[in-house]
XYZ file of C-alpha atoms in Angstrom:
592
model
C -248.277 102.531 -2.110
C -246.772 105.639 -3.555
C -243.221 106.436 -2.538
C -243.459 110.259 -0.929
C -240.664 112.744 -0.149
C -241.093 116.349 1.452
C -239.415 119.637 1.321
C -238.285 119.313 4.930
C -235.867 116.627 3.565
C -234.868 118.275 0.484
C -231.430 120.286 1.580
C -230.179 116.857 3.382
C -230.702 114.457 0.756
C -229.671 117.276 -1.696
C -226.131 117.343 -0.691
C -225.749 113.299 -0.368
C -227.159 112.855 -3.693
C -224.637 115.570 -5.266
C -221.911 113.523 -3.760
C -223.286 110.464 -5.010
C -225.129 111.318 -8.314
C -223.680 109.316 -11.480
C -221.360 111.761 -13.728
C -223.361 111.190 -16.821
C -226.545 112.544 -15.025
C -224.158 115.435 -13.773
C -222.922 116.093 -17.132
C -226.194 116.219 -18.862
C -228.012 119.741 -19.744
C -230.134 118.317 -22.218
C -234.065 117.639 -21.384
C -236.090 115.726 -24.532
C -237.278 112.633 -24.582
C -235.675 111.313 -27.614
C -235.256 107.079 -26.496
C -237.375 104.231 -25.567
C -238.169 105.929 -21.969
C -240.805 108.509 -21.448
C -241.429 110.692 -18.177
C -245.313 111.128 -17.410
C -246.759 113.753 -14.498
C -249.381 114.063 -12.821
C -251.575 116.446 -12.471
C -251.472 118.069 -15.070
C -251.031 121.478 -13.307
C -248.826 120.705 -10.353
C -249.343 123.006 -7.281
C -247.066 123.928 -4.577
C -249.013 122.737 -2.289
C -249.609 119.755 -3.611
C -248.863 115.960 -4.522
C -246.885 115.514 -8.098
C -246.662 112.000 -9.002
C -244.075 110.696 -11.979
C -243.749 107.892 -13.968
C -241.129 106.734 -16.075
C -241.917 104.008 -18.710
C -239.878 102.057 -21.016
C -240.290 99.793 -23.474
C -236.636 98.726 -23.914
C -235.654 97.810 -20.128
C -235.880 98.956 -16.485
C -236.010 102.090 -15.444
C -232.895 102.581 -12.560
C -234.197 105.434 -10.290
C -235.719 109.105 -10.692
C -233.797 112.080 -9.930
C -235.077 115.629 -9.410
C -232.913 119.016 -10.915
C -234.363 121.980 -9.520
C -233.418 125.668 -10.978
C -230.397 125.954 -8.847
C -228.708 122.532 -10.211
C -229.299 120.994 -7.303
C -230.531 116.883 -7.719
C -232.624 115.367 -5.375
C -233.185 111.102 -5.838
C -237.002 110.220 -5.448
C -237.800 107.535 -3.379
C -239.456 104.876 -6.227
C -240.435 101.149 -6.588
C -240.569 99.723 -10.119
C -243.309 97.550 -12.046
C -243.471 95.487 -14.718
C -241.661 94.563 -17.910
C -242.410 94.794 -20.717
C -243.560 97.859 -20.493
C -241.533 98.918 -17.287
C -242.323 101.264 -15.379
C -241.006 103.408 -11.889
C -242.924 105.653 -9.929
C -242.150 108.385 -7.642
C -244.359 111.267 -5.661
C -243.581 114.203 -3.410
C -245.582 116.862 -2.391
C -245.132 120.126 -0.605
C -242.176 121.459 -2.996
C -241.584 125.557 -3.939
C -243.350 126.697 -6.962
C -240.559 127.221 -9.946
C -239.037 124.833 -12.758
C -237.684 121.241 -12.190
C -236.264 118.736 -14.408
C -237.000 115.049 -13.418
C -234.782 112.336 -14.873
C -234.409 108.899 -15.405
C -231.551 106.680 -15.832
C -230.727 103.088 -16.450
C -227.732 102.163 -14.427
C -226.311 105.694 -14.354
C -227.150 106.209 -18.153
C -229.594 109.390 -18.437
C -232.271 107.585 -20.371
C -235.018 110.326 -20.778
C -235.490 113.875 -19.314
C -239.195 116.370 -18.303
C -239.020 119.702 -17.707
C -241.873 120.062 -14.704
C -243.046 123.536 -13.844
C -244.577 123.462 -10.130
C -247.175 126.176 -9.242
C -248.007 127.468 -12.875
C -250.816 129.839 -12.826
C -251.594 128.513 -16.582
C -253.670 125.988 -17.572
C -251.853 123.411 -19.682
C -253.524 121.543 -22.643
C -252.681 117.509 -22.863
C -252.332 116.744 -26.687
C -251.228 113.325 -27.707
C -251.666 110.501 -30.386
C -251.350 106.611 -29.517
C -248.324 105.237 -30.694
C -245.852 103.197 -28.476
C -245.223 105.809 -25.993
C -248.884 106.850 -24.844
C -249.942 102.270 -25.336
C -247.236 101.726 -22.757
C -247.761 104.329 -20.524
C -251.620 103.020 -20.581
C -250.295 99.714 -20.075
C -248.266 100.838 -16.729
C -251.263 102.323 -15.781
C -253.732 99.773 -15.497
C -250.545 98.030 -13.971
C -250.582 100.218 -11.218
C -254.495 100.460 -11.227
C -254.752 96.916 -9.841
C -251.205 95.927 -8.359
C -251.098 94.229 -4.720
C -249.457 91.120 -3.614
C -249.879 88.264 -6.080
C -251.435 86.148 -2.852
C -253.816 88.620 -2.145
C -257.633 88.159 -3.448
C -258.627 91.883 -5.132
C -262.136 92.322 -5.222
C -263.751 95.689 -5.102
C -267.870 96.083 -5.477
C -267.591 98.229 -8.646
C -264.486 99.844 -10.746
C -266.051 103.432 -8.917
C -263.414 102.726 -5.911
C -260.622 101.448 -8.117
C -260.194 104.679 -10.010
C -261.601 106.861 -6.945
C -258.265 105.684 -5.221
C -255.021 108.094 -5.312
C -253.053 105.624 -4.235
C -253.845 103.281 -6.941
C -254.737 105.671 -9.720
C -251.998 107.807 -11.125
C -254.222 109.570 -12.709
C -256.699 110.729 -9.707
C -257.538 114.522 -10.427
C -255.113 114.590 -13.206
C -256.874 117.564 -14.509
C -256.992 119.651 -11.415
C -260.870 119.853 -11.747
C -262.023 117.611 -8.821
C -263.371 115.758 -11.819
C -263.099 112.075 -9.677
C -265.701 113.282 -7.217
C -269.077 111.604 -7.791
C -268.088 109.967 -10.826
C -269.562 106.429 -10.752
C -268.502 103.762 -12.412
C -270.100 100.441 -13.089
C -269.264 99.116 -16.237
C -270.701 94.924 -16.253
C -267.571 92.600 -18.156
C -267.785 93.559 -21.737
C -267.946 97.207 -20.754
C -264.860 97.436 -18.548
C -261.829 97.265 -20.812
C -263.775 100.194 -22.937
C -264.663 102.415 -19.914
C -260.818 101.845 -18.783
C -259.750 102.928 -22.105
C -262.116 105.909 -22.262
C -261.322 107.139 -18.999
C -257.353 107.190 -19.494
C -258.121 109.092 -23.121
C -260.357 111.746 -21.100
C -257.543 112.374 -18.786
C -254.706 112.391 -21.528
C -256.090 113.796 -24.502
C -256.636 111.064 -26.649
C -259.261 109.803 -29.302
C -261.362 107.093 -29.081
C -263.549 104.834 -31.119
C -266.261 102.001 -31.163
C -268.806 100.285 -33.335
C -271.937 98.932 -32.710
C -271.783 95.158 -33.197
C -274.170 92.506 -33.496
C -274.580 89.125 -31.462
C -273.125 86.937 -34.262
C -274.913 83.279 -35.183
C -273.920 79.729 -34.291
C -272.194 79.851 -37.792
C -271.247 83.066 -37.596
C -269.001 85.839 -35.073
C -270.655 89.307 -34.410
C -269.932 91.474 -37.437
C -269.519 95.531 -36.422
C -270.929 98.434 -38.573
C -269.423 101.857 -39.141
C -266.748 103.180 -36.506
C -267.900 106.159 -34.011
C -265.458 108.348 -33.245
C -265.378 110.842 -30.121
C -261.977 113.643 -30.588
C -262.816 115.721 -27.961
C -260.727 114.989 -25.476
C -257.743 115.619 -27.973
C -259.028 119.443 -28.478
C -258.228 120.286 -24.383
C -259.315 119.511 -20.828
C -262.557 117.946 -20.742
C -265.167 118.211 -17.834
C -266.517 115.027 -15.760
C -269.669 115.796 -18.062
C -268.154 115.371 -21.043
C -266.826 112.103 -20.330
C -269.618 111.001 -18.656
C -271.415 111.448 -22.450
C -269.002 109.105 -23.516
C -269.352 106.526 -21.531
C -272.522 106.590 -22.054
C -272.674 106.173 -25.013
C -270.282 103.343 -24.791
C -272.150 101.566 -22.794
C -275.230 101.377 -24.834
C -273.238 100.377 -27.682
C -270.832 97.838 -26.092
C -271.681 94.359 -25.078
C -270.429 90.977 -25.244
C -270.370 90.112 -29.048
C -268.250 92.948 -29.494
C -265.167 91.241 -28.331
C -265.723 88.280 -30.177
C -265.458 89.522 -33.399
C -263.518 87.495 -36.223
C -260.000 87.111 -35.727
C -259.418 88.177 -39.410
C -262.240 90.948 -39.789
C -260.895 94.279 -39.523
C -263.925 96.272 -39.043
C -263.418 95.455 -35.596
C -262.326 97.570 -32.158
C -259.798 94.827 -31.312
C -257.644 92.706 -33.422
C -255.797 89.810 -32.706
C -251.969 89.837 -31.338
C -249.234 87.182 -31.566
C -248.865 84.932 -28.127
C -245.597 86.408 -26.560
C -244.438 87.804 -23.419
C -243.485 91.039 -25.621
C -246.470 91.622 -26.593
C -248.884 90.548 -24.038
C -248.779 93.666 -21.527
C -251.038 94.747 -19.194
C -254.191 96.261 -21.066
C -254.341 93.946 -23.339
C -258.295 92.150 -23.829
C -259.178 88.724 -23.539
C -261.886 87.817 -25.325
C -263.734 84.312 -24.740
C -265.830 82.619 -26.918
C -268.848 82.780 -24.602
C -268.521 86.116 -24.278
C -266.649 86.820 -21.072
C -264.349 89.470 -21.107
C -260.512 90.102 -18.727
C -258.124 92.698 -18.930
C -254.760 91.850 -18.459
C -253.302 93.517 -15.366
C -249.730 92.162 -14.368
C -247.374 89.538 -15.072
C -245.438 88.061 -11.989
C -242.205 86.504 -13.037
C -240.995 82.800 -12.199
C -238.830 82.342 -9.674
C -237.066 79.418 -8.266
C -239.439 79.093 -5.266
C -242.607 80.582 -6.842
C -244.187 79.817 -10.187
C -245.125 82.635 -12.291
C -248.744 83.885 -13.081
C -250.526 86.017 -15.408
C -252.828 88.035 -13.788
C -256.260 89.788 -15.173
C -259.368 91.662 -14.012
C -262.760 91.297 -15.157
C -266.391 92.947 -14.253
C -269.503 90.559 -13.376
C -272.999 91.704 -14.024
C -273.361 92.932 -10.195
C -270.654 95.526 -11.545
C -268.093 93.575 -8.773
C -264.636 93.931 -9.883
C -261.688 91.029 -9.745
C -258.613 89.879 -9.867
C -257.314 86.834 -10.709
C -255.024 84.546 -12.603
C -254.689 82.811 -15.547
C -255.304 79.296 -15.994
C -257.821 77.148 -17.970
C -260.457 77.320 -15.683
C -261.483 81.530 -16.465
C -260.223 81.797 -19.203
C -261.988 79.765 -21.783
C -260.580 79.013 -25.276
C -262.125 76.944 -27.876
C -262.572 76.887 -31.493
C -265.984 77.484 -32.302
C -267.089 79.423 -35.458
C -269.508 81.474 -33.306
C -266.263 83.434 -32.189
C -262.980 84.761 -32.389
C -261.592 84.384 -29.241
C -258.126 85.154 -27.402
C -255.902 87.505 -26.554
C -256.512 91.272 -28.450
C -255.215 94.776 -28.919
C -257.486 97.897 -29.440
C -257.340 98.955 -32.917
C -255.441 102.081 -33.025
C -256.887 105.701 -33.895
C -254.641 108.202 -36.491
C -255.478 111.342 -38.429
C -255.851 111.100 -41.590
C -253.809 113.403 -44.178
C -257.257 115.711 -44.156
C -257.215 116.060 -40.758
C -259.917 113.668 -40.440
C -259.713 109.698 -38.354
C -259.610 106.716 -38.941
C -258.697 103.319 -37.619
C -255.663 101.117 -38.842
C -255.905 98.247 -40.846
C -255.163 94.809 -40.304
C -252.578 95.102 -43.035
C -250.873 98.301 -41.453
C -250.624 96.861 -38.254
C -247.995 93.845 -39.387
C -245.132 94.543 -38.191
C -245.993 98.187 -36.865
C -242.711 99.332 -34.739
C -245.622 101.498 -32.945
C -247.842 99.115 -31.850
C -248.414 95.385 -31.269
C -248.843 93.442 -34.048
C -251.617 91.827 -35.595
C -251.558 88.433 -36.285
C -253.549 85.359 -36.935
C -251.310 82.752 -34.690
C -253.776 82.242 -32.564
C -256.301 80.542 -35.211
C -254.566 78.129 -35.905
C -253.902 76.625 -32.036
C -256.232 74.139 -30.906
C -257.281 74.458 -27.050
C -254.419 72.127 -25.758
C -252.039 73.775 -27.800
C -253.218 77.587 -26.605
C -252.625 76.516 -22.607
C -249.502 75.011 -23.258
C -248.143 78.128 -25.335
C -249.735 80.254 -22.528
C -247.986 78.019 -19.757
C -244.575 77.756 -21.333
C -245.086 81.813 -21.181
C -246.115 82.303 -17.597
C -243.449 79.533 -16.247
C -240.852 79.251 -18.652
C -238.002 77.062 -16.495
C -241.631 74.840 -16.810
C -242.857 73.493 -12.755
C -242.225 70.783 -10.993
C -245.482 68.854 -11.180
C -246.433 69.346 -7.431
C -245.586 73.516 -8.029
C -248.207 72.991 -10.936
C -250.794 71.284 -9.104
C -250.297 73.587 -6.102
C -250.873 76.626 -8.671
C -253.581 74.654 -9.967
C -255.477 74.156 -6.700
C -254.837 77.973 -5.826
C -256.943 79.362 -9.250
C -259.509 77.096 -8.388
C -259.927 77.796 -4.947
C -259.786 81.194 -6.071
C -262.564 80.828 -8.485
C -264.882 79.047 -5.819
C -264.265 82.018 -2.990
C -265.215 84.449 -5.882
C -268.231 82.084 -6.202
C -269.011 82.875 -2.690
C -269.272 86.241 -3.242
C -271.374 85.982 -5.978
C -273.879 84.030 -4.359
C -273.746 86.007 -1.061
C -274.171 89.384 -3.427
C -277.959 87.212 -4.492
C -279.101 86.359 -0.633
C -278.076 90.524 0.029
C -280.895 91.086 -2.566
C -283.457 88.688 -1.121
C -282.507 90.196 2.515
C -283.792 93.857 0.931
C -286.376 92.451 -1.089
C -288.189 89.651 0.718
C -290.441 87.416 -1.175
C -289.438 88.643 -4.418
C -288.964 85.879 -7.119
C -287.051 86.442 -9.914
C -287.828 85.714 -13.273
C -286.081 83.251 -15.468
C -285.568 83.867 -18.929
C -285.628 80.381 -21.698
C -283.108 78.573 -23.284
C -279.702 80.276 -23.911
C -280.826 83.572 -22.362
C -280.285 81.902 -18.742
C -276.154 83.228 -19.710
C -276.870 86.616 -21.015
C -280.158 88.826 -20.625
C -281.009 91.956 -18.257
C -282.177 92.392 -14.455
C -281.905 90.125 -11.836
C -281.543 87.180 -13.088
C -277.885 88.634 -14.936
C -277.164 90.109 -12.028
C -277.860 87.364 -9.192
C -277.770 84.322 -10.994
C -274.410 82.350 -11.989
C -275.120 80.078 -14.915
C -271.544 80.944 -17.045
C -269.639 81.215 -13.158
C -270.924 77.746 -12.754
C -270.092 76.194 -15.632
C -266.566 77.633 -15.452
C -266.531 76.250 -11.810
C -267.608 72.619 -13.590
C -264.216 73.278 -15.957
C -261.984 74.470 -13.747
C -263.097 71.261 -11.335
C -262.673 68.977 -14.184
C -259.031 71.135 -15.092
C -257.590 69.980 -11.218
C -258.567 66.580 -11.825
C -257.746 65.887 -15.090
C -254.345 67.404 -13.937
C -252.476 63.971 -13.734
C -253.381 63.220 -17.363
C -251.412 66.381 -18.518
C -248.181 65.729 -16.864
C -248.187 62.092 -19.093
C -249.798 64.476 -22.147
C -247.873 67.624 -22.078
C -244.326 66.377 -20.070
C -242.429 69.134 -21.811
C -244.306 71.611 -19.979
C -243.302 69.922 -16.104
C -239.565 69.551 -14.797
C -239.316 65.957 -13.940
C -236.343 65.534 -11.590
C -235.591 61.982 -13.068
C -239.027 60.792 -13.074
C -241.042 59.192 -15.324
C -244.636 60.986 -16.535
C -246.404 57.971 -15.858
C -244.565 58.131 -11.682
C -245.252 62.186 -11.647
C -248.633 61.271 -12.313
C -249.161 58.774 -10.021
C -247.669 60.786 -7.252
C -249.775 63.663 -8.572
C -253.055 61.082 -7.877
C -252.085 60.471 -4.565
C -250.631 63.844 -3.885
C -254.119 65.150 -4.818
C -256.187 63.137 -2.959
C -254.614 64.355 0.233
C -254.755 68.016 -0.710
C -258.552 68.184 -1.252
C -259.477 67.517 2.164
C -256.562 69.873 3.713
C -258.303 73.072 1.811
C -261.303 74.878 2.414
C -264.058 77.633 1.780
C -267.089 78.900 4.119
C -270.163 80.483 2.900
C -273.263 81.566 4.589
C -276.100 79.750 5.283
C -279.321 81.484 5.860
C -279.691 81.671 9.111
C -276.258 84.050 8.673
C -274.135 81.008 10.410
C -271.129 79.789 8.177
C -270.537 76.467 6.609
C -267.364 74.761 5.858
C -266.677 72.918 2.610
C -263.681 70.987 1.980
C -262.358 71.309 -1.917
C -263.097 67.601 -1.803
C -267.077 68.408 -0.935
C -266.545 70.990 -3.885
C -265.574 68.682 -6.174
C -267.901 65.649 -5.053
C -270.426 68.371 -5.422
C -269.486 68.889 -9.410
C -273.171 67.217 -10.303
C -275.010 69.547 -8.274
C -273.520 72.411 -10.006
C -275.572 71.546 -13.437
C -278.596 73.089 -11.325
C -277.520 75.602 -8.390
C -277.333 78.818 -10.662
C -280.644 80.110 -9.979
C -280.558 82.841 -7.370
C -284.239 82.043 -6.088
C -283.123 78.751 -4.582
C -281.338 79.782 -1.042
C -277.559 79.795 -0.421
C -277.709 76.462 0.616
C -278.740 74.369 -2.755
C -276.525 76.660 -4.730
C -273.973 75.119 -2.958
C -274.952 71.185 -3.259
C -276.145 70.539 -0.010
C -278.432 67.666 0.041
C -282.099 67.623 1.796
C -282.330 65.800 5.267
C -278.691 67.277 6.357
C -277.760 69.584 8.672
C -275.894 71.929 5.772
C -279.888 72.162 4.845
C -281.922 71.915 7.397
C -281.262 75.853 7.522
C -282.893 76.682 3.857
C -285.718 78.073 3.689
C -286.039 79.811 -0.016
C -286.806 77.463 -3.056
C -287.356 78.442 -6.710
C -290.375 77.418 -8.267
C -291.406 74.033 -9.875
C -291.437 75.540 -13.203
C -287.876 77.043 -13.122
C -286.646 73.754 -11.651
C -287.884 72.013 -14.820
C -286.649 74.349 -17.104
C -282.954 73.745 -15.270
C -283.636 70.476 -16.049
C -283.981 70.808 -19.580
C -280.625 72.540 -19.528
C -278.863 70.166 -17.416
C -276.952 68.788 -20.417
C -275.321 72.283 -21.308
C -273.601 71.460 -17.667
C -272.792 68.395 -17.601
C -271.182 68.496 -21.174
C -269.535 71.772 -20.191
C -271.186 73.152 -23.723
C -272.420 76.540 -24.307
C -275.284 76.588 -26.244
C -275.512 78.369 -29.317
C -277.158 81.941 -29.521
């Protein structure tokens, strides 16, 4: 929630803050940004009557508090809260302030640390120029912070990214342009699509370039391979109308899909390149790409504490155009090395002018060691899967967990994952309920995990497989504390005791946690995590979205849990599952 103040307050908190402002900040005439810290406003034509919203980010520490100088000298403190770090990031608002010229600054423990002159109530219309460099990735990166921050406990789900961005509170940059250019503006991107319509949509509201290739699908020996690089400058030439955009996501869209992540980790002809595996570098926008084809954004990182272990948060689209949250862990996001792909964690390749005045994108080469943006590097290529979730656990927790803190954060991704499930499959029976003895086709072979229509937008084929890993991920738990011991804290115990007590520890667990979905008849079920996981086998065949709620959750004919079904696919899908069974059980994608 956005910290407010109002004019009615001003005078009073005027004259405490001049008693207590630091000296340095008193001191200080100067107003340039000249440090690590830059001060972002929004919109871009504030209005007297109005909300202004600020942001200070920084890329070389916290960000104290935000201070506002009106013409008179006189400072004002803004009521903030503080995100992330790396990049950090505070954020103020206040509405309802006299039209004239204000100063807002930031300082790190007293320190003035950057300065923004702010005009309120201009009757000119301001142009938003800007190149990406460190200043403009970071302040993207606090955005999409902000864009999806709640409680770490909470489950954020919304039914599309439309609400997401349509939300002031959430979006600093809601009507940034003054043009009521949010209203009516859907958006729907499917996984692949969002962290490009993200991306687009903060360059149409700050004035920056963008660009994308069409790619192709790749082979099994083979990643995708991209062909010449579309760029779209517009938005850098002024304020651009909701129509303008709208051509370019458009057009994004129809070139975009999920081979375009999963590009080569060492071709450069690419939209995203490959980034080294540390917490500086790993901020919020960054892309994860699997090697199926799935698709995250990185949203937040929650710190380790001594009661609480620390996650790594991301968002991702499904094919209904539903939008989550939700952490990291082995069972969403997939790793493996398969020469199909080249998967993990990515950057978007940067746009510059070139000395004509033309664009172009950077090269792999230029972007070693590049002081303005994150590195490219090749680090990741050489992990195998084991190695890649330890490196990524080591970074989320790195005083390591006590191995009941681990299974605990263990059982709460999957539990996660299985209550997204429910959605999912709830989001098919809504569909039925409008569209009553429809039956939905079912494409062959390795089309069941990627085509158009229904079927990608009801069924759950890649869900259910990751549900299958993730299962196998909480039970195989007790192996990795004997495994991977460097990565628990062990209080004096042996690996061989944690895991033992991590067995029986387990066992308990699974029957003290539970979902519910709806059956048919609209009543709800109950499933322990220990029906979920006795269930695993059934999961090889309960994607298809013309089978009722029931069977796609494993309930067996003759019970109760069934006796309420009354939707079945038909004989000649069923077979077809069958042939496919083995993708499932094995946990194997199959090749394209």
């Amino acid at each position: 929630m956005t910290v407010q103040i109002n004019i009615h307050h001003f005078l009073l908190v005027c004259l405490l803050a001049w008693i207590n402002i630091p000296l340095a900040l008193a001191a200080d005439n100067s107003c340039a940004e000249t440090g690590e810290t830059h001060i972002w406003i929004s919109p871009l034509n504030p209005g007297a009557d109005g909300q202004v919203r600020i942001i200070a980010v920084s890329t070389d520490g916290p960000v104290s508090g935000l201070t506002l100088l009106d013409g008179q000298g006189r400072r004002i403190p803004l009521p903030s809260r503080s995100r992330g770090g790396p990049p950090w990031s505070r954020i103020a608002a206040f509405e309802n302030f006299n039209a004239g010229n204000y100063r807002v600054l930031a300082d790190r423990n007293g320190e003035l640390t950057a300065c923004h002159p702010l005009t309120i109530g201009s009757s000119g219309t301001k142009t938003s120029l800007n190149n990406w460099g460190l200043a403009t990735e970071a302040f993207y990166s606090a955005w999409i912070e902000e864009l999806f921050g709640a409680s770490p406990d909470e489950n954020l789900s919304f039914p599309s990214l439309t609400p997401v961005l349509h939300n002031s509170e959430r979006n600093f940059l809601y009507n940034h342009l003054g043009l009521n250019e949010d209203k009516n503006l859907p958006l729907t991107p499917d996984c692949a699509d969002l962290p490009y319509t993200l991306r687009a949509y903060f360059a149409w509201k700050v004035g920056l370039p963008i660009a994308f290739r069409a790619c192709g699908r790749g082979s099994a020996k083979a990643p995708p391979h991209c062909g010449t690089t579309v760029y779209h400058t517009e938005f850098t030439q002024g304020v651009n109308s909701q129509a303008d955009f709208r051509n370019v996501s458009r057009q994004l869209a129809d070139a975009v899909h999920s081979g375009t992540a999963r590009t080569g980790l060492d071709d450069e002809s690419t939209d995203l390149y490959p980034i080294p595996l540390s917490r500086e570098t790993l901020w919020p926008g960054t892309v994860y790409a699997d090697p199926y084809g799935h698709v995250l954004v990185l949203v937040e990182w929650v710190p380790q504490t001594a009661g609480h272990p620390g996650i790594l948060l991301a968002a991702d689209a499904q094919p209904d155009n539903s939008i989550t949250r939700k952490r990291f862990w082995e069972g969403t996001f997939l790793f493996a090395n398969v020469a199909s792909a080249g998967p993990g964690f990515k950057a978007f390749r940067p746009v510059a002018r070139t000395a004509s005045g033309g664009w172009r994108t950077l090269s792999n080469d230029e972007l070693v060691d590049n002081p303005s943006f994150t590195s490219f590097s090749l680090e990741q290529d050489q992990l195998s899967p084991d190695d890649f979730y330890a490196r990524l656990a080591k970074l989320t927790n790195p005083d390591g967990l006590e191995p009941k803190q681990a299974y605990e954060a263990t059982l709460d991704a999957l539990v996660e994952q299985i209550e997204t499930r429910v959605t999912s499959v709830e989001n098919g029976e809504a569909y039925f309920r409008k569209n009553p003895g429809t039956v939905v086709s079912m494409p062959s072979g390795a089309a069941i995990f990627q085509t158009v229509g229904p079927w990608e937008d009801y069924s759950t084929p890649s869900r259910d497989m990751r549900l299958i890993i993730a299962i196998n991920v909480l039970n195989n738990l007790p192996a990795k504390i004997v495994n991977h011991p460097q990565l628990f804290v062990m209080n004096g115990s042996s690996p061989e005791e944690a895991r033992a007590e991590i067995e029986q520890y387990h066992s308990k667990r699974i029957h003290e946690r539970s979902i519910h979905y709806t059956r048919s008849d609209g009543s709800p079920w109950e499933l322990s995590i220990a029906d979920v996981l006795a269930r695993k086998p059934a999961y090889e065949m309960t994607y298809n979205p013309n089978d009722c709620a029931e069977i796609r959750w494993g309930a067996e004919p003759g019970t109760e849990e069934y006796s309420t079904c009354r939707r079945h696919a038909p004989a000649a899908q069923h077979a077809k599952m069958a042939q496919y069974r083995s993708w499932f059980r094995e946990a194997r994608r199959p090749a394209r």
